[in-house]
Amino acid sequence: FGVPGGHRAEEWAYPVLAQPLIAGEEYDVAGVARRGDLLEAAVMKKLGVTNKGTAWAGVTVEEPHFVALLRRIVAALRWDGGIEAEFIAATDGGIYCFEINPRLPSWIALASEAGANLPAGRVRLAGGEDVEPAVARPARLLARALTEHTYAGNPLAALTGGAARRNLLSRALASPTTPVAGRAGTVAITGLNAADNPSAGLTVARCLRALSPAPRLIGLTHEVLATGVYVDRAWDEVRLLPFPSREDGGYPEALLEQCRDAGVDCLLPTIDVEVPIVTWLAEHLAAAGIATLVPPAAALAAAAKPRLPGIVARGFRVPRTRLIATWAQLETAIEEMGRPFMLKGPVADAKPVRTAEEAHVVARRLAASWGFPLLAQEWIAGEEYGVAAVADRAHRIVGTVVVRKEIRSANGNTWGGTTVVDRTLEKLAATFAEALGWVGPFELEVIRHPRRGPFVIEANPRFPAWVYLSAGAGANLPWAAVRLARGERVNSLRPRPGTFYVRQAWDAIASVERMGALSVEGRVDGHVI
């Protein structure tokens, strides 16, 4: 096998390694060895990766030649302990090893579920015990999904002087239970992708699972590998839809049919591109007995990323923004915006850029994913907040949750934060709903400049992926949206300040048959095996 030259590193100083791009399928092989003898192994074929190439979904496969290649590596290096080798099976028939990691991989729970408990074997070897040879059996599926925990306060504040404390996480809040008066009904929720850049579907479901009794939950996905599909008992049923489109692909018809067939009485869309379609379909859905709470088309148009600067005329501060419809306009934006600045796709995705070269690379990626126009947005320094709210049909806010963002991913997603009482930001949400004639859930992403005050950098026409914090803080916004959609009265919700939220990745393991059943039959139940 060939080794094409190392891996690329942008944030780890020099040397930086250049490696040819090889087309093919990726496989990871994990093993445990003793003095150059490979004792246990597991082979995973990658089915989904992050934008950094990290496996987010995969399946164990029976590929003895990859085990043989790892055995050769282990023997050549006289390896002791855990190891992972990453391979590409190229389209030209060659197999290339592009990375070797001197430890067990993060997906190692999959190997254990498939009958090869490599961490246990490594412990036994360290203790001088014998280990029986084992290779993971095929057809076990990994789907890494994000989940959340809420706390009465930030447990990290208990760290003083860098010293660890026992029972640091003992203040974790149990799933908050909200009694339900009247029928719980059946609620359909879209947006089941719970990977590193998650949609809100799984977190909205967790908010509704906290009810007593909980409604019957129908997950609607247009991705077979949406990782929220594989979280056990998150859903009563999962159904497959075509990709969202008004014009073709059958999405509107399939949405109506699946909701009717499942007995749905309320639909909560959580993906940006779906909300305008649900608005367009709202009367048809209502005629079928399916309630919705979505903004009118004019409000959606006013809040769309390319038109968001227009809300300045309504009294909001928005960073200086330039539309980029051509590559020539990108050059002009690079000259005018200063550095750093933000580059955004027209529907989703954003990244800060600090050099002209980086701007060109990011712009090509965004244009390939979302098309034009792109947006160049002024960089605003300050503290970041997320403001989630629900407006009734009279455009009045029934609940607002403000989170101070304290832990963020490289993509800018909120991975941890604390609820705060901020009357200025609550009023900002109320003014937004009234000025635009908004109905339903929304999120404002805000940066508070230390001198110039709050800037609205983005408005999203749905719940944010961190919305489980609202249930943890005692202001269950998804339940408020369901009740308003059904025409019920909702009293004003007040979240508890100081509630802390942190997101973690959880490896859900399932049989590959679940993926096959969803692909072929278009539906599976909520019990994952």
Short mmCIF file of C-alpha atoms in Angstrom, two decimals:
data_model
loop_
_atom_site.label_atom_id
_atom_site.label_comp_id
_atom_site.label_asym_id
_atom_site.label_seq_id
_atom_site.Cartn_x
_atom_site.Cartn_y
_atom_site.Cartn_z
CA PHE A 1 0.00 0.00 0.00
CA GLY A 2 1.11 3.58 -0.64
CA VAL A 3 1.39 6.46 1.80
CA PRO A 4 0.64 9.70 -0.07
CA GLY A 5 2.25 12.18 2.25
CA GLY A 6 0.71 13.16 5.59
CA HIS A 7 -2.15 15.40 6.69
CA ARG A 8 -3.04 19.07 6.42
CA ALA A 9 -2.86 21.21 9.55
CA GLU A 10 -3.92 24.86 9.71
CA GLU A 11 -3.75 25.62 13.42
CA TRP A 12 -0.85 23.53 14.69
CA ALA A 13 2.11 25.59 13.49
CA TYR A 14 4.76 24.31 11.10
CA PRO A 15 5.56 22.07 9.36
CA VAL A 16 2.37 21.92 7.28
CA LEU A 17 2.01 18.79 5.16
CA ALA A 18 0.63 18.71 1.60
CA GLN A 19 -1.13 15.53 0.48
CA PRO A 20 -2.65 14.67 -2.91
CA LEU A 21 -6.43 14.42 -3.00
CA ILE A 22 -7.38 10.82 -3.72
CA ALA A 23 -10.92 10.02 -4.81
CA GLY A 24 -12.43 6.98 -3.15
CA GLU A 25 -14.13 5.61 -0.04
CA GLU A 26 -12.67 6.10 3.43
CA TYR A 27 -12.18 3.36 6.00
CA ASP A 28 -10.91 3.52 9.57
CA VAL A 29 -9.30 0.49 11.19
CA ALA A 30 -8.80 0.41 14.95
CA GLY A 31 -6.80 -2.19 16.79
CA VAL A 32 -5.05 -3.28 19.95
CA ALA A 33 -1.59 -4.84 19.66
CA ARG A 34 1.04 -6.41 21.88
CA ARG A 35 4.69 -6.23 20.79
CA GLY A 36 3.81 -6.04 17.11
CA ASP A 37 1.05 -8.65 17.21
CA LEU A 38 -2.44 -7.38 16.32
CA LEU A 39 -4.95 -9.00 18.69
CA GLU A 40 -8.22 -7.13 18.19
CA ALA A 41 -9.51 -5.04 15.29
CA ALA A 42 -12.57 -3.21 13.97
CA VAL A 43 -13.11 -1.85 10.46
CA MET A 44 -15.50 1.07 9.91
CA LYS A 45 -16.56 2.47 6.57
CA LYS A 46 -17.22 6.20 6.83
CA LEU A 47 -20.72 7.19 5.74
CA GLY A 48 -20.70 10.80 6.90
CA VAL A 49 -17.95 13.23 7.85
CA THR A 50 -17.66 16.74 9.24
CA ASN A 51 -16.08 19.54 7.21
CA LYS A 52 -12.81 18.54 8.88
CA GLY A 53 -13.12 14.94 7.71
CA THR A 54 -13.99 13.49 11.12
CA ALA A 55 -16.34 10.51 10.92
CA TRP A 56 -19.87 11.38 12.08
CA ALA A 57 -21.56 8.27 10.73
CA GLY A 58 -20.18 4.89 9.76
CA VAL A 59 -20.81 1.17 9.64
CA THR A 60 -18.68 -1.81 10.62
CA VAL A 61 -17.77 -3.92 7.60
CA GLU A 62 -16.16 -7.26 6.97
CA GLU A 63 -13.01 -6.30 5.05
CA PRO A 64 -10.17 -8.70 5.97
CA HIS A 65 -7.65 -6.95 3.72
CA PHE A 66 -7.85 -3.77 5.85
CA VAL A 67 -7.21 -5.85 8.98
CA ALA A 68 -4.24 -7.41 7.17
CA LEU A 69 -2.88 -3.96 6.31
CA LEU A 70 -3.14 -2.84 9.94
CA ARG A 71 -1.43 -6.08 10.98
CA ARG A 72 1.49 -5.22 8.67
CA ILE A 73 1.74 -1.71 10.14
CA VAL A 74 1.67 -3.03 13.71
CA ALA A 75 4.32 -5.64 12.94
CA ALA A 76 6.59 -3.14 11.18
CA LEU A 77 6.39 -0.69 14.10
CA ARG A 78 6.49 -3.35 16.86
CA TRP A 79 3.39 -1.60 18.20
CA ASP A 80 2.05 -1.87 21.73
CA GLY A 81 -1.40 -0.60 22.71
CA GLY A 82 -4.18 1.08 20.76
CA ILE A 83 -3.86 2.31 17.19
CA GLU A 84 -6.00 3.67 14.36
CA ALA A 85 -5.09 3.67 10.67
CA GLU A 86 -7.14 5.63 8.12
CA PHE A 87 -7.34 4.37 4.54
CA ILE A 88 -8.78 5.41 1.21
CA ALA A 89 -9.91 2.71 -1.20
CA ALA A 90 -9.26 4.67 -4.37
CA THR A 91 -11.39 4.53 -7.50
CA ASP A 92 -8.30 3.30 -9.39
CA GLY A 93 -8.23 0.17 -7.21
CA GLY A 94 -5.35 1.24 -4.96
CA ILE A 95 -5.49 1.45 -1.17
CA TYR A 96 -3.74 4.33 0.54
CA CYS A 97 -2.99 4.84 4.22
CA PHE A 98 -3.25 8.58 4.79
CA GLU A 99 -2.96 8.74 8.59
CA ILE A 100 -1.92 6.69 11.62
CA ASN A 101 -3.06 7.76 15.09
CA PRO A 102 -1.28 6.41 18.20
CA ARG A 103 -4.50 5.83 20.14
CA LEU A 104 -7.97 4.41 19.87
CA PRO A 105 -10.41 6.55 17.83
CA SER A 106 -13.38 8.52 19.15
CA TRP A 107 -15.80 6.11 17.42
CA ILE A 108 -14.51 3.18 19.48
CA ALA A 109 -17.91 2.54 21.15
CA LEU A 110 -19.04 1.20 17.78
CA ALA A 111 -16.36 -1.51 17.92
CA SER A 112 -17.51 -2.57 21.38
CA GLU A 113 -21.15 -2.76 20.24
CA ALA A 114 -19.98 -4.90 17.33
CA GLY A 115 -18.28 -7.45 19.59
CA ALA A 116 -14.71 -6.16 19.80
CA ASN A 117 -14.28 -4.21 23.04
CA LEU A 118 -10.88 -2.72 22.26
CA PRO A 119 -10.63 -0.44 25.33
CA ALA A 120 -11.28 -3.44 27.63
CA GLY A 121 -8.68 -5.45 25.75
CA ARG A 122 -6.15 -2.70 26.15
CA VAL A 123 -6.78 -2.57 29.90
CA ARG A 124 -6.36 -6.34 30.20
CA LEU A 125 -3.09 -6.20 28.29
CA ALA A 126 -1.85 -3.40 30.54
CA GLY A 127 -2.61 -5.62 33.52
CA GLY A 128 -0.63 -8.51 32.06
CA GLU A 129 -3.68 -10.60 31.14
CA ASP A 130 -4.24 -12.51 27.92
CA VAL A 131 -6.64 -11.21 25.25
CA GLU A 132 -8.53 -13.47 22.91
CA PRO A 133 -8.26 -12.36 19.25
CA ALA A 134 -11.43 -10.62 18.03
CA VAL A 135 -12.65 -8.74 14.96
CA ALA A 136 -15.78 -6.59 15.09
CA ARG A 137 -18.77 -8.10 13.31
CA PRO A 138 -20.25 -6.18 10.37
CA ALA A 139 -23.50 -4.19 9.97
CA ARG A 140 -23.45 -2.12 13.18
CA LEU A 141 -24.15 1.53 12.46
CA LEU A 142 -22.69 4.60 14.20
CA ALA A 143 -24.60 7.89 14.11
CA ARG A 144 -23.07 10.59 16.28
CA ALA A 145 -25.77 12.93 17.56
CA LEU A 146 -25.58 16.06 19.67
CA THR A 147 -27.43 16.15 22.96
CA GLU A 148 -27.66 18.72 25.72
CA HIS A 149 -27.42 19.00 29.49
CA THR A 150 -28.67 21.89 31.59
CA TYR A 151 -27.42 22.98 35.01
CA ALA A 152 -28.69 25.28 37.73
CA GLY A 153 -25.50 27.28 37.26
CA ASN A 154 -22.27 27.09 35.30
CA PRO A 155 -20.32 24.16 36.84
CA LEU A 156 -17.11 25.51 35.32
CA ALA A 157 -17.33 28.40 37.77
CA ALA A 158 -16.47 25.88 40.49
CA LEU A 159 -12.95 25.60 39.10
CA THR A 160 -10.59 27.86 41.02
CA GLY A 161 -6.91 28.13 40.28
CA GLY A 162 -7.21 25.35 37.71
CA ALA A 163 -7.93 22.77 40.41
CA ALA A 164 -10.42 20.01 39.66
CA ARG A 165 -13.31 19.51 42.03
CA ARG A 166 -15.19 16.34 42.86
CA ASN A 167 -18.85 16.19 41.87
CA LEU A 168 -18.33 19.12 39.53
CA LEU A 169 -21.36 18.17 37.44
CA SER A 170 -23.63 17.14 40.30
CA ARG A 171 -25.91 20.12 39.72
CA ALA A 172 -27.16 18.78 36.40
CA LEU A 173 -30.88 19.36 36.08
CA ALA A 174 -33.09 16.35 35.44
CA SER A 175 -35.39 16.53 32.43
CA PRO A 176 -37.87 19.22 33.46
CA THR A 177 -41.41 17.82 33.52
CA THR A 178 -44.29 20.09 32.54
CA PRO A 179 -47.85 18.89 33.21
CA VAL A 180 -50.11 19.03 30.16
CA ALA A 181 -53.73 20.05 30.50
CA GLY A 182 -55.93 18.49 27.83
CA ARG A 183 -54.75 16.42 24.91
CA ALA A 184 -51.06 16.02 24.12
CA GLY A 185 -51.82 15.09 20.50
CA THR A 186 -49.34 14.17 17.75
CA VAL A 187 -46.62 16.60 16.71
CA ALA A 188 -44.43 16.28 13.60
CA ILE A 189 -40.98 17.88 13.70
CA THR A 190 -38.55 18.33 10.82
CA GLY A 191 -34.77 18.81 10.88
CA LEU A 192 -33.39 15.58 12.35
CA ASN A 193 -29.75 16.22 11.44
CA ALA A 194 -27.95 16.35 14.80
CA ALA A 195 -24.36 16.36 13.56
CA ASP A 196 -21.69 18.98 14.24
CA ASN A 197 -23.80 21.75 12.65
CA PRO A 198 -27.19 20.58 13.93
CA SER A 199 -30.74 21.41 13.03
CA ALA A 200 -33.14 21.96 15.92
CA GLY A 201 -35.40 18.93 15.42
CA LEU A 202 -33.90 16.66 18.05
CA THR A 203 -33.74 19.40 20.68
CA VAL A 204 -37.33 20.45 19.98
CA ALA A 205 -38.32 16.79 20.43
CA ARG A 206 -36.53 16.66 23.78
CA CYS A 207 -38.46 19.75 24.92
CA LEU A 208 -41.75 18.03 24.07
CA ARG A 209 -40.63 14.73 25.64
CA ALA A 210 -40.39 16.68 28.90
CA LEU A 211 -44.18 17.07 28.96
CA SER A 212 -46.44 14.84 31.02
CA PRO A 213 -48.03 13.24 29.12
CA ALA A 214 -45.77 13.85 26.14
CA PRO A 215 -47.31 14.17 22.69
CA ARG A 216 -46.71 11.46 20.15
CA LEU A 217 -43.68 12.63 18.15
CA ILE A 218 -43.17 12.06 14.43
CA GLY A 219 -39.70 12.86 13.09
CA LEU A 220 -39.65 13.96 9.45
CA THR A 221 -36.32 13.72 7.65
CA HIS A 222 -35.12 14.04 4.07
CA GLU A 223 -31.73 12.51 5.01
CA VAL A 224 -31.44 8.80 5.71
CA LEU A 225 -28.23 9.51 7.62
CA ALA A 226 -29.63 12.38 9.70
CA THR A 227 -28.12 11.30 13.00
CA GLY A 228 -31.18 12.21 15.09
CA VAL A 229 -32.98 9.30 13.37
CA TYR A 230 -30.84 6.85 15.35
CA VAL A 231 -31.36 8.18 18.89
CA ASP A 232 -33.39 5.57 20.75
CA ARG A 233 -36.94 6.60 21.73
CA ALA A 234 -36.48 10.23 20.71
CA TRP A 235 -39.38 9.61 18.32
CA ASP A 236 -42.45 7.44 18.21
CA GLU A 237 -41.93 7.16 14.47
CA VAL A 238 -39.60 8.53 11.79
CA ARG A 239 -40.72 9.16 8.22
CA LEU A 240 -38.73 9.99 5.10
CA LEU A 241 -39.48 12.98 2.86
CA PRO A 242 -37.92 14.20 -0.39
CA PHE A 243 -35.60 17.21 -0.20
CA PRO A 244 -37.58 20.42 0.46
CA SER A 245 -38.73 22.14 -2.74
CA ARG A 246 -41.92 23.84 -3.86
CA GLU A 247 -41.45 23.18 -7.54
CA ASP A 248 -40.37 19.58 -7.93
CA GLY A 249 -39.35 16.48 -6.05
CA GLY A 250 -42.76 15.96 -4.46
CA TYR A 251 -41.92 17.51 -1.07
CA PRO A 252 -45.24 19.37 -0.50
CA GLU A 253 -47.33 16.36 -1.48
CA ALA A 254 -45.20 13.97 0.61
CA LEU A 255 -45.34 16.31 3.62
CA LEU A 256 -49.13 16.41 3.53
CA GLU A 257 -49.43 12.66 2.95
CA GLN A 258 -47.02 11.65 5.71
CA CYS A 259 -48.61 14.01 8.24
CA ARG A 260 -52.11 12.78 7.42
CA ASP A 261 -51.05 9.13 7.54
CA ALA A 262 -49.35 9.59 10.93
CA GLY A 263 -52.34 11.38 12.45
CA VAL A 264 -50.38 14.61 12.99
CA ASP A 265 -52.32 17.57 14.41
CA CYS A 266 -49.37 20.03 14.63
CA LEU A 267 -46.28 20.55 12.46
CA LEU A 268 -43.10 22.34 13.61
CA PRO A 269 -40.59 22.96 10.78
CA THR A 270 -37.02 23.59 12.03
CA ILE A 271 -35.06 24.02 8.77
CA ASP A 272 -34.79 27.46 7.15
CA VAL A 273 -35.63 26.27 3.63
CA GLU A 274 -38.75 24.44 4.85
CA VAL A 275 -40.40 27.37 6.63
CA PRO A 276 -41.42 29.28 3.44
CA ILE A 277 -42.87 26.05 2.00
CA VAL A 278 -44.89 25.38 5.15
CA THR A 279 -46.12 29.00 5.03
CA TRP A 280 -47.19 28.40 1.43
CA LEU A 281 -48.91 25.14 2.43
CA ALA A 282 -50.46 26.43 5.67
CA GLU A 283 -54.05 26.54 4.38
CA HIS A 284 -53.81 23.06 2.86
CA LEU A 285 -52.36 21.73 6.11
CA ALA A 286 -55.09 23.41 8.15
CA ALA A 287 -57.73 21.85 5.89
CA ALA A 288 -56.21 18.46 6.75
CA GLY A 289 -56.40 19.21 10.48
CA ILE A 290 -52.68 19.99 10.83
CA ALA A 291 -51.97 23.19 12.76
CA THR A 292 -48.93 25.36 12.08
CA LEU A 293 -47.46 28.56 13.51
CA VAL A 294 -45.36 30.14 10.78
CA PRO A 295 -44.60 33.72 9.69
CA PRO A 296 -46.30 35.27 6.67
CA ALA A 297 -44.36 35.39 3.41
CA ALA A 298 -43.68 39.15 3.69
CA ALA A 299 -42.09 38.75 7.13
CA LEU A 300 -39.92 35.88 5.89
CA ALA A 301 -38.76 37.97 2.95
CA ALA A 302 -37.85 40.90 5.20
CA ALA A 303 -35.80 38.68 7.53
CA ALA A 304 -33.98 36.77 4.77
CA LYS A 305 -30.22 37.20 4.93
CA PRO A 306 -29.86 39.20 1.70
CA ARG A 307 -32.60 41.63 2.80
CA LEU A 308 -31.89 41.81 6.53
CA PRO A 309 -30.07 45.18 6.27
CA GLY A 310 -33.48 46.64 5.37
CA ILE A 311 -34.57 46.39 9.00
CA VAL A 312 -32.24 49.31 9.77
CA ALA A 313 -35.07 51.55 8.58
CA ARG A 314 -37.20 50.06 11.38
CA GLY A 315 -34.76 51.11 14.09
CA PHE A 316 -32.40 48.11 14.30
CA ARG A 317 -28.63 48.16 14.14
CA VAL A 318 -27.21 45.75 11.54
CA PRO A 319 -23.54 45.39 10.57
CA ARG A 320 -22.55 46.99 7.27
CA THR A 321 -23.36 44.35 4.64
CA ARG A 322 -22.58 43.99 0.95
CA LEU A 323 -24.20 41.52 -1.46
CA ILE A 324 -21.78 39.58 -3.65
CA ALA A 325 -23.31 38.33 -6.90
CA THR A 326 -20.08 38.01 -8.94
CA TRP A 327 -16.42 37.28 -8.31
CA ALA A 328 -15.62 40.89 -9.23
CA GLN A 329 -17.89 42.06 -6.42
CA LEU A 330 -15.97 39.79 -4.04
CA GLU A 331 -12.79 41.72 -4.89
CA THR A 332 -14.58 45.00 -4.15
CA ALA A 333 -15.87 43.66 -0.83
CA ILE A 334 -12.39 42.53 0.19
CA GLU A 335 -11.13 46.05 -0.37
CA GLU A 336 -14.04 47.83 1.32
CA MET A 337 -14.92 45.69 4.34
CA GLY A 338 -11.59 45.73 6.14
CA ARG A 339 -10.32 42.66 7.96
CA PRO A 340 -11.53 40.50 9.49
CA PHE A 341 -15.03 40.31 8.06
CA MET A 342 -17.74 37.67 7.75
CA LEU A 343 -18.65 35.80 4.59
CA LYS A 344 -22.11 34.20 4.56
CA GLY A 345 -24.18 31.99 2.30
CA PRO A 346 -27.61 33.30 1.21
CA VAL A 347 -29.49 30.69 3.30
CA ALA A 348 -27.02 29.37 5.90
CA ASP A 349 -23.34 28.99 6.75
CA ALA A 350 -20.89 31.72 7.71
CA LYS A 351 -17.19 32.02 8.35
CA PRO A 352 -14.84 34.83 9.41
CA VAL A 353 -12.07 35.63 6.93
CA ARG A 354 -8.85 37.43 7.79
CA THR A 355 -6.97 37.57 4.49
CA ALA A 356 -7.83 38.00 0.81
CA GLU A 357 -6.66 34.45 0.12
CA GLU A 358 -8.93 33.04 2.83
CA ALA A 359 -11.85 35.09 1.46
CA HIS A 360 -11.45 33.48 -1.97
CA VAL A 361 -11.31 29.95 -0.52
CA VAL A 362 -14.35 30.49 1.73
CA ALA A 363 -16.33 32.20 -1.05
CA ARG A 364 -15.78 29.28 -3.42
CA ARG A 365 -16.96 26.82 -0.80
CA LEU A 366 -20.05 28.87 0.08
CA ALA A 367 -20.97 29.46 -3.56
CA ALA A 368 -20.60 25.74 -4.34
CA SER A 369 -22.94 24.89 -1.44
CA TRP A 370 -25.51 27.69 -1.62
CA GLY A 371 -25.03 29.64 -4.85
CA PHE A 372 -25.08 33.43 -5.12
CA PRO A 373 -25.54 36.02 -3.76
CA LEU A 374 -23.05 35.69 -0.94
CA LEU A 375 -22.92 38.31 1.80
CA ALA A 376 -19.92 40.15 3.18
CA GLN A 377 -20.64 41.51 6.64
CA GLU A 378 -18.69 43.91 8.82
CA TRP A 379 -16.95 42.35 11.80
CA ILE A 380 -18.45 43.56 15.08
CA ALA A 381 -16.44 43.04 18.26
CA GLY A 382 -18.36 42.31 21.43
CA GLU A 383 -20.22 39.75 23.51
CA GLU A 384 -22.47 37.34 21.60
CA TYR A 385 -26.05 36.46 22.50
CA GLY A 386 -28.79 34.27 21.12
CA VAL A 387 -32.39 35.42 21.54
CA ALA A 388 -35.07 32.77 20.98
CA ALA A 389 -38.74 33.76 21.05
CA VAL A 390 -42.24 32.75 20.01
CA ALA A 391 -44.81 35.25 18.71
CA ASP A 392 -48.56 34.65 18.63
CA ARG A 393 -50.83 35.45 15.68
CA ALA A 394 -51.17 39.04 16.92
CA HIS A 395 -47.35 39.37 16.74
CA ARG A 396 -47.01 39.50 20.53
CA ILE A 397 -44.18 37.64 22.23
CA VAL A 398 -45.29 34.93 24.67
CA GLY A 399 -41.79 33.86 25.69
CA THR A 400 -38.19 34.95 25.18
CA VAL A 401 -35.02 33.14 26.23
CA VAL A 402 -31.74 35.03 26.05
CA VAL A 403 -28.50 33.05 26.20
CA ARG A 404 -25.05 34.55 26.62
CA LYS A 405 -22.82 32.46 24.36
CA GLU A 406 -19.85 31.17 26.35
CA ILE A 407 -18.70 28.08 24.46
CA ARG A 408 -18.74 28.09 20.66
CA SER A 409 -17.58 25.67 17.98
CA ALA A 410 -15.15 26.63 15.22
CA ASN A 411 -18.22 27.22 13.01
CA GLY A 412 -19.70 29.66 15.54
CA ASN A 413 -22.41 27.28 16.79
CA THR A 414 -23.36 27.65 20.45
CA TRP A 415 -22.09 24.70 22.50
CA GLY A 416 -22.53 26.28 25.90
CA GLY A 417 -24.12 29.33 27.45
CA THR A 418 -26.11 30.83 30.30
CA THR A 419 -29.60 32.31 30.38
CA VAL A 420 -29.65 35.98 31.33
CA VAL A 421 -32.33 38.56 32.02
CA ASP A 422 -31.69 41.30 29.49
CA ARG A 423 -34.57 43.71 29.03
CA THR A 424 -32.89 45.38 26.06
CA LEU A 425 -32.63 42.15 24.10
CA GLU A 426 -36.13 41.03 25.15
CA LYS A 427 -37.47 44.36 23.87
CA LEU A 428 -35.46 43.86 20.67
CA ALA A 429 -37.29 40.57 20.07
CA ALA A 430 -40.67 42.16 20.77
CA THR A 431 -39.93 45.04 18.40
CA PHE A 432 -38.78 42.60 15.71
CA ALA A 433 -42.01 40.60 15.92
CA GLU A 434 -44.21 43.70 15.83
CA ALA A 435 -42.28 45.51 13.10
CA LEU A 436 -42.20 42.54 10.72
CA GLY A 437 -45.62 41.11 11.61
CA TRP A 438 -43.97 37.89 12.78
CA VAL A 439 -45.82 34.72 13.79
CA GLY A 440 -44.16 31.68 15.37
CA PRO A 441 -40.63 30.85 16.52
CA PHE A 442 -37.55 32.87 15.61
CA GLU A 443 -34.00 33.49 16.75
CA LEU A 444 -32.00 36.71 16.68
CA GLU A 445 -28.23 36.40 16.78
CA VAL A 446 -26.87 39.52 18.45
CA ILE A 447 -23.48 41.01 19.20
CA ARG A 448 -23.39 43.74 21.82
CA HIS A 449 -20.63 46.19 21.01
CA PRO A 450 -19.24 47.77 24.22
CA ARG A 451 -19.98 51.33 22.96
CA ARG A 452 -22.38 51.05 20.01
CA GLY A 453 -24.86 48.67 21.61
CA PRO A 454 -26.55 45.52 20.19
CA PHE A 455 -26.29 44.61 16.50
CA VAL A 456 -28.58 42.03 14.90
CA ILE A 457 -26.22 39.93 12.80
CA GLU A 458 -28.78 37.30 11.78
CA ALA A 459 -32.47 36.47 12.07
CA ASN A 460 -33.51 32.82 11.77
CA PRO A 461 -37.16 31.88 11.08
CA ARG A 462 -37.22 28.87 13.43
CA PHE A 463 -36.01 27.61 16.78
CA PRO A 464 -32.25 27.52 17.35
CA ALA A 465 -30.50 24.20 17.94
CA TRP A 466 -29.88 25.21 21.58
CA VAL A 467 -33.62 25.54 22.34
CA TYR A 468 -33.60 22.66 24.85
CA LEU A 469 -32.18 25.28 27.20
CA SER A 470 -35.64 26.89 27.22
CA ALA A 471 -37.15 23.75 28.78
CA GLY A 472 -34.27 23.47 31.25
CA ALA A 473 -34.83 27.09 32.25
CA GLY A 474 -38.56 26.59 32.81
CA ALA A 475 -39.81 28.38 29.66
CA ASN A 476 -40.59 25.58 27.22
CA LEU A 477 -40.78 27.51 23.95
CA PRO A 478 -41.59 24.54 21.64
CA TRP A 479 -44.59 23.62 23.82
CA ALA A 480 -45.75 27.24 23.66
CA ALA A 481 -45.51 27.10 19.86
CA VAL A 482 -47.57 23.88 19.72
CA ARG A 483 -50.30 25.34 21.93
CA LEU A 484 -50.47 28.59 19.96
CA ALA A 485 -50.61 26.65 16.70
CA ARG A 486 -53.65 24.77 18.04
CA GLY A 487 -55.34 28.03 19.02
CA GLU A 488 -54.82 27.61 22.77
CA ARG A 489 -54.01 30.41 25.18
CA VAL A 490 -50.42 30.67 26.47
CA ASN A 491 -49.44 32.73 29.48
CA SER A 492 -46.20 34.70 29.35
CA LEU A 493 -43.15 32.49 29.96
CA ARG A 494 -40.25 33.67 32.13
CA PRO A 495 -37.01 31.62 32.04
CA ARG A 496 -34.84 31.17 35.11
CA PRO A 497 -31.67 33.26 34.81
CA GLY A 498 -28.36 31.52 35.42
CA THR A 499 -29.37 28.20 33.82
CA PHE A 500 -26.34 26.81 32.03
CA TYR A 501 -26.41 24.69 28.89
CA VAL A 502 -23.70 22.54 27.38
CA ARG A 503 -23.80 20.35 24.27
CA GLN A 504 -22.06 17.01 23.88
CA ALA A 505 -21.73 14.45 21.10
CA TRP A 506 -23.25 11.04 21.81
CA ASP A 507 -22.57 7.93 19.74
CA ALA A 508 -25.90 6.32 18.91
CA ILE A 509 -25.47 2.73 17.75
CA ALA A 510 -28.03 0.94 15.61
CA SER A 511 -28.42 -1.93 13.21
CA VAL A 512 -27.73 -1.02 9.59
CA GLU A 513 -31.13 -2.55 8.80
CA ARG A 514 -32.75 0.58 10.29
CA MET A 515 -31.12 2.72 7.63
CA GLY A 516 -32.20 0.25 4.97
CA ALA A 517 -35.79 0.15 6.20
CA LEU A 518 -36.04 3.93 6.20
CA SER A 519 -34.61 4.08 2.67
CA VAL A 520 -36.89 1.39 1.25
CA GLU A 521 -40.08 1.63 3.31
CA GLY A 522 -39.92 5.35 4.13
CA ARG A 523 -40.69 4.89 7.84
CA VAL A 524 -39.34 3.27 11.02
CA ASP A 525 -40.52 3.24 14.62
CA GLY A 526 -38.76 5.05 17.43
CA HIS A 527 -37.22 2.01 19.08
CA VAL A 528 -33.62 1.74 17.87
CA ILE A 529 -32.01 -1.71 17.94
#
